[in-house]
Amino acid sequence: MRIFDPHIHMTSRTTDDYEAMYEAGVRALVEPAFWLGQPRTNVGSYIDYFDALIGWERFRAAQFGIRHHCTIALNPKEANDARCREVMQHLPRYLMKDGVVAVGETGYDSMTPEEDEVLRQHLALAIEFELPALVHTPHRDKVTGTRRTLDVVAEAGLGMERVLVDHLNETCVDMVAEAGAWMGFSIYPDTKMDEARVVAIMQRIGLDRVIVNSAADWGRSDPLKTVKTGLAMLDAGFTEDDVDRVLWRNPVEFYGQSRRLELDPIPGFAPAQQGPDLFEGNSVLRGMASRRDA
């Protein structure tokens, strides 16, 4: 089982997580720029963070055999903070960097005029730098926020095929599917979506433009939720090829539009122990998942 986690915040994770992810089949990931858990007080904090995403974190992932990519943006929550807005002037120099595969996370938190303005600026940057865009739907009033997102994207002129609308659920996925954008699902232990719910959605709408991520961060989350979703798909009757499509080929197709993906094995990396075929009865993988849930 090869896995590309298209949305995970490894800055907040440990090296143990990198090891477990590699053992489970994760070979590439995308880390979207996001907030720190508390307000930033100046633009310099963002600059240091962006530098870490394109430098240190990429190096750290490579030590564990995983290709690290990122997206760059002013996140929706902090778009409302005047102390942070100046960072928009610095985004162009980061959007030219190797390993930056999209503009994001952008979108809505509270659906304020400030968030409207910043979302439009981000979409304009995606067009200028010929990058896809990762758009975050709000936690509250998700239906209204998703509809508003799609309207703004259409007005901006960025093709829907270049837009991934993330953190979807049953209430808003159909409008994104009908619009032609990519559909992202964050699988969490307690909130957002779980494996059974996203599998039910895939059974209903199919696998076209469907992307599954762990979105793991500082909160209660699980960097192996992609793996567990793959197992749930197999249990529901999907094939191994179906799992490969959702967990690898779909995110590669979306982020590949940046022309900056690096998916070759890390030169010189040799895992301590060659892992078994994780599809072989799924016993090894299920054992890993059980230990993780304990």
Short mmCIF file of C-alpha atoms in Angstrom, two decimals:
data_model
loop_
_atom_site.label_atom_id
_atom_site.label_comp_id
_atom_site.label_asym_id
_atom_site.label_seq_id
_atom_site.Cartn_x
_atom_site.Cartn_y
_atom_site.Cartn_z
CA MET A 1 0.00 0.00 0.00
CA ARG A 2 1.64 3.24 -1.13
CA ILE A 3 0.30 6.38 0.47
CA PHE A 4 0.54 10.09 -0.29
CA ASP A 5 -0.91 12.07 2.63
CA PRO A 6 -2.04 15.29 0.93
CA HIS A 7 -2.66 17.30 4.11
CA ILE A 8 -0.72 16.73 7.32
CA HIS A 9 1.01 19.22 9.65
CA MET A 10 4.28 17.44 10.40
CA THR A 11 5.72 20.47 12.18
CA SER A 12 3.52 19.40 15.10
CA ARG A 13 4.42 15.69 14.90
CA THR A 14 7.30 13.62 16.25
CA THR A 15 9.93 11.50 14.57
CA ASP A 16 8.05 8.45 15.89
CA ASP A 17 5.19 9.51 13.62
CA TYR A 18 7.51 9.68 10.61
CA GLU A 19 8.75 6.18 11.37
CA ALA A 20 5.23 4.78 11.78
CA MET A 21 4.07 6.49 8.59
CA TYR A 22 6.93 5.07 6.55
CA GLU A 23 6.31 1.59 7.96
CA ALA A 24 2.65 1.90 6.95
CA GLY A 25 3.49 2.87 3.37
CA VAL A 26 3.58 6.68 3.39
CA ARG A 27 6.19 7.82 0.88
CA ALA A 28 5.14 11.41 0.22
CA LEU A 29 3.09 14.14 1.87
CA VAL A 30 1.99 17.77 1.64
CA GLU A 31 2.18 20.04 4.68
CA PRO A 32 -0.11 23.07 4.32
CA ALA A 33 0.82 26.28 6.10
CA PHE A 34 -1.50 26.81 9.07
CA TRP A 35 -1.77 28.64 12.37
CA LEU A 36 0.33 27.89 15.44
CA GLY A 37 -2.50 27.24 17.89
CA GLN A 38 -2.18 30.74 19.25
CA PRO A 39 -2.08 34.13 17.50
CA ARG A 40 1.11 35.21 15.79
CA THR A 41 2.10 38.70 16.84
CA ASN A 42 4.21 39.73 13.84
CA VAL A 43 5.02 38.86 10.25
CA GLY A 44 8.48 37.62 11.20
CA SER A 45 6.87 34.65 12.91
CA TYR A 46 5.35 33.64 9.57
CA ILE A 47 8.63 34.11 7.71
CA ASP A 48 10.47 31.82 10.13
CA TYR A 49 7.68 29.25 9.77
CA PHE A 50 7.73 29.31 5.96
CA ASP A 51 11.52 28.94 5.99
CA ALA A 52 11.16 25.88 8.22
CA LEU A 53 8.57 24.33 5.88
CA ILE A 54 10.74 24.61 2.78
CA GLY A 55 13.97 23.73 4.61
CA TRP A 56 14.15 21.96 7.92
CA GLU A 57 10.93 19.96 7.71
CA ARG A 58 11.77 18.78 4.21
CA PHE A 59 15.14 17.55 5.49
CA ARG A 60 13.58 15.94 8.57
CA ALA A 61 11.09 13.96 6.47
CA ALA A 62 13.83 12.78 4.13
CA GLN A 63 15.67 11.22 7.08
CA PHE A 64 12.72 8.83 7.36
CA GLY A 65 12.33 8.09 3.65
CA ILE A 66 9.40 10.43 3.01
CA ARG A 67 9.18 13.14 0.35
CA HIS A 68 7.96 16.40 1.92
CA HIS A 69 6.10 19.13 0.03
CA CYS A 70 4.20 22.13 1.34
CA THR A 71 1.68 24.80 0.50
CA ILE A 72 2.09 28.47 1.41
CA ALA A 73 -0.57 31.01 2.46
CA LEU A 74 -1.95 33.23 5.18
CA ASN A 75 -4.46 30.93 6.88
CA PRO A 76 -8.12 32.00 7.13
CA LYS A 77 -8.12 32.35 10.90
CA GLU A 78 -5.32 34.91 10.85
CA ALA A 79 -6.59 36.75 7.79
CA ASN A 80 -8.61 38.79 10.28
CA ASP A 81 -5.53 39.91 12.23
CA ALA A 82 -4.03 43.16 10.98
CA ARG A 83 -0.67 42.14 12.46
CA CYS A 84 -0.48 39.24 9.99
CA ARG A 85 -1.85 40.72 6.77
CA GLU A 86 1.53 42.13 5.70
CA VAL A 87 2.69 38.57 5.09
CA MET A 88 0.71 38.59 1.82
CA GLN A 89 3.48 40.78 0.38
CA HIS A 90 6.03 38.03 1.10
CA LEU A 91 4.13 35.11 -0.42
CA PRO A 92 5.38 35.48 -4.03
CA ARG A 93 9.00 34.67 -3.17
CA TYR A 94 7.90 31.49 -1.39
CA LEU A 95 5.51 30.41 -4.13
CA MET A 96 8.52 30.10 -6.46
CA LYS A 97 10.38 27.66 -4.20
CA ASP A 98 11.05 23.97 -4.86
CA GLY A 99 8.65 21.75 -2.98
CA VAL A 100 5.86 24.36 -2.82
CA VAL A 101 3.03 22.64 -4.67
CA ALA A 102 -0.02 24.87 -4.03
CA VAL A 103 -1.34 28.06 -2.52
CA GLY A 104 -3.01 27.21 0.77
CA GLU A 105 -4.58 26.72 3.18
CA THR A 106 -6.84 29.59 2.23
CA GLY A 107 -10.61 29.91 2.51
CA TYR A 108 -12.89 30.76 5.40
CA ASP A 109 -13.01 30.64 9.17
CA SER A 110 -15.69 33.16 10.18
CA MET A 111 -16.59 34.35 6.66
CA THR A 112 -15.59 37.95 7.25
CA PRO A 113 -14.93 40.63 4.59
CA GLU A 114 -11.22 40.33 5.45
CA GLU A 115 -11.31 36.61 4.67
CA ASP A 116 -13.10 37.35 1.38
CA GLU A 117 -10.34 39.75 0.38
CA VAL A 118 -7.48 37.42 1.35
CA LEU A 119 -9.09 34.44 -0.41
CA ARG A 120 -9.33 36.46 -3.61
CA GLN A 121 -5.70 37.52 -3.28
CA HIS A 122 -4.63 33.90 -2.80
CA LEU A 123 -6.57 32.74 -5.86
CA ALA A 124 -4.97 35.51 -7.92
CA LEU A 125 -1.55 34.28 -6.76
CA ALA A 126 -2.46 30.72 -7.76
CA ILE A 127 -3.26 31.97 -11.25
CA GLU A 128 -0.10 34.09 -11.44
CA PHE A 129 2.22 31.28 -10.32
CA GLU A 130 0.28 28.52 -12.14
CA LEU A 131 -0.30 26.58 -8.93
CA PRO A 132 -3.34 24.71 -7.64
CA ALA A 133 -5.14 26.04 -4.56
CA LEU A 134 -5.99 24.25 -1.31
CA VAL A 135 -9.14 25.78 0.17
CA HIS A 136 -10.28 25.27 3.78
CA THR A 137 -14.03 25.16 4.43
CA PRO A 138 -15.17 26.74 7.74
CA HIS A 139 -15.88 24.63 10.80
CA ARG A 140 -19.14 26.52 11.37
CA ASP A 141 -21.93 26.86 8.78
CA LYS A 142 -20.00 24.66 6.37
CA VAL A 143 -22.71 24.62 3.71
CA THR A 144 -22.82 28.40 3.40
CA GLY A 145 -19.04 28.62 3.51
CA THR A 146 -18.59 25.98 0.82
CA ARG A 147 -21.11 27.65 -1.47
CA ARG A 148 -19.42 31.00 -0.96
CA THR A 149 -16.02 29.44 -1.64
CA LEU A 150 -17.16 28.00 -4.96
CA ASP A 151 -18.67 31.35 -5.98
CA VAL A 152 -15.43 33.22 -5.22
CA VAL A 153 -13.34 30.62 -7.08
CA ALA A 154 -15.60 30.93 -10.12
CA GLU A 155 -15.34 34.73 -10.01
CA ALA A 156 -11.54 34.54 -9.73
CA GLY A 157 -11.24 32.55 -12.93
CA LEU A 158 -9.17 29.70 -11.48
CA GLY A 159 -10.27 26.43 -13.08
CA MET A 160 -12.14 24.13 -10.70
CA GLU A 161 -9.80 21.31 -11.70
CA ARG A 162 -7.04 23.28 -9.94
CA VAL A 163 -8.95 23.64 -6.66
CA LEU A 164 -9.09 21.20 -3.74
CA VAL A 165 -11.93 22.04 -1.33
CA ASP A 166 -10.97 20.38 1.94
CA HIS A 167 -12.59 19.33 5.22
CA LEU A 168 -15.82 18.33 3.48
CA ASN A 169 -18.65 16.23 4.89
CA GLU A 170 -22.03 14.86 3.80
CA THR A 171 -23.69 18.29 3.90
CA CYS A 172 -21.53 19.94 1.23
CA VAL A 173 -19.75 17.32 -0.84
CA ASP A 174 -22.38 17.21 -3.59
CA MET A 175 -22.08 20.89 -4.46
CA VAL A 176 -18.29 20.53 -4.77
CA ALA A 177 -18.69 17.42 -6.94
CA GLU A 178 -21.14 19.24 -9.20
CA ALA A 179 -18.81 22.25 -9.48
CA GLY A 180 -15.98 20.02 -10.73
CA ALA A 181 -13.49 20.80 -7.94
CA TRP A 182 -11.49 18.19 -6.05
CA MET A 183 -13.05 16.90 -2.84
CA GLY A 184 -10.94 16.58 0.32
CA PHE A 185 -11.86 14.65 3.46
CA SER A 186 -9.97 14.93 6.75
CA ILE A 187 -10.25 11.75 8.83
CA TYR A 188 -10.10 12.36 12.58
CA PRO A 189 -10.57 10.30 15.75
CA ASP A 190 -13.39 12.45 17.14
CA THR A 191 -14.28 15.34 14.81
CA LYS A 192 -14.56 16.07 11.09
CA MET A 193 -14.99 12.71 9.25
CA ASP A 194 -14.30 9.09 10.14
CA GLU A 195 -13.40 6.12 7.96
CA ALA A 196 -16.90 4.65 7.75
CA ARG A 197 -18.50 7.94 6.73
CA VAL A 198 -16.00 8.72 3.98
CA VAL A 199 -16.25 5.16 2.64
CA ALA A 200 -20.03 5.57 2.46
CA ILE A 201 -19.56 8.79 0.50
CA MET A 202 -17.19 7.06 -1.93
CA GLN A 203 -19.68 4.24 -2.42
CA ARG A 204 -22.28 6.85 -3.38
CA ILE A 205 -20.31 9.32 -5.52
CA GLY A 206 -17.40 7.23 -6.77
CA LEU A 207 -13.65 7.91 -6.61
CA ASP A 208 -13.19 10.70 -9.15
CA ARG A 209 -11.42 13.72 -7.62
CA VAL A 210 -11.69 12.21 -4.10
CA ILE A 211 -8.75 12.89 -1.77
CA VAL A 212 -8.36 11.58 1.79
CA ASN A 213 -6.00 13.06 4.37
CA SER A 214 -5.18 12.79 8.06
CA ALA A 215 -4.74 16.56 8.63
CA ALA A 216 -2.86 15.51 11.77
CA ASP A 217 -1.69 18.42 13.92
CA TRP A 218 -1.19 19.35 17.60
CA GLY A 219 -4.71 18.32 18.55
CA ARG A 220 -6.08 14.80 18.94
CA SER A 221 -5.39 13.39 15.52
CA ASP A 222 -3.79 10.37 13.90
CA PRO A 223 -1.17 10.38 11.10
CA LEU A 224 -2.20 6.82 10.17
CA LYS A 225 -5.82 7.70 9.35
CA THR A 226 -5.03 7.44 5.64
CA VAL A 227 -3.94 3.84 6.16
CA LYS A 228 -7.03 3.05 8.21
CA THR A 229 -9.25 4.53 5.51
CA GLY A 230 -7.59 2.23 2.98
CA LEU A 231 -8.35 -0.77 5.19
CA ALA A 232 -11.95 0.39 5.60
CA MET A 233 -12.25 0.63 1.82
CA LEU A 234 -11.03 -2.95 1.43
CA ASP A 235 -13.48 -4.15 4.09
CA ALA A 236 -16.29 -2.42 2.18
CA GLY A 237 -15.47 -4.23 -1.05
CA PHE A 238 -13.22 -1.73 -2.82
CA THR A 239 -10.22 -3.21 -4.62
CA GLU A 240 -6.54 -2.65 -3.96
CA ASP A 241 -6.46 -0.59 -7.16
CA ASP A 242 -9.28 1.58 -5.79
CA VAL A 243 -7.28 2.16 -2.61
CA ASP A 244 -4.19 3.05 -4.61
CA ARG A 245 -6.23 5.50 -6.64
CA VAL A 246 -7.56 7.35 -3.58
CA LEU A 247 -4.43 7.20 -1.41
CA TRP A 248 -1.84 7.78 -4.13
CA ARG A 249 -2.89 8.51 -7.71
CA ASN A 250 -5.56 11.12 -6.94
CA PRO A 251 -3.36 13.36 -4.74
CA VAL A 252 -0.47 12.92 -7.16
CA GLU A 253 -2.71 14.02 -10.03
CA PHE A 254 -3.94 17.08 -8.16
CA TYR A 255 -0.63 18.34 -6.77
CA GLY A 256 1.16 17.22 -9.93
CA GLN A 257 -0.39 20.26 -11.59
CA SER A 258 2.33 22.27 -9.83
CA ARG A 259 5.00 20.35 -11.79
CA ARG A 260 7.04 20.29 -8.57
CA LEU A 261 6.28 16.89 -7.05
CA GLU A 262 9.28 14.72 -6.20
CA LEU A 263 8.22 11.10 -5.77
CA ASP A 264 11.41 9.14 -6.37
CA PRO A 265 12.81 7.25 -3.36
CA ILE A 266 15.12 9.29 -1.14
CA PRO A 267 18.69 8.71 -2.39
CA GLY A 268 20.70 6.69 0.09
CA PHE A 269 17.79 6.04 2.44
CA ALA A 270 17.70 2.48 3.78
CA PRO A 271 15.00 1.59 6.31
CA ALA A 272 16.18 -0.38 9.31
CA GLN A 273 14.01 -3.31 8.30
CA GLN A 274 12.29 -3.94 5.01
CA GLY A 275 8.57 -3.97 5.73
CA PRO A 276 6.34 -6.83 4.58
CA ASP A 277 3.67 -6.60 1.91
CA LEU A 278 1.05 -4.67 3.82
CA PHE A 279 -1.75 -5.97 1.61
CA GLU A 280 -0.91 -9.57 2.56
CA GLY A 281 -4.02 -10.35 4.56
CA ASN A 282 -3.71 -6.83 6.01
CA SER A 283 -2.63 -8.49 9.27
CA VAL A 284 0.53 -6.45 9.75
CA LEU A 285 -1.22 -3.19 8.95
CA ARG A 286 -4.15 -3.98 11.21
CA GLY A 287 -1.74 -4.74 14.01
CA MET A 288 -0.09 -1.36 13.56
CA ALA A 289 -3.47 0.38 13.56
CA SER A 290 -4.50 -1.45 16.72
CA ARG A 291 -1.33 -0.43 18.53
CA ARG A 292 -1.88 3.14 17.46
CA ASP A 293 -5.45 3.15 18.83
CA ALA A 294 -4.44 1.60 22.16
#
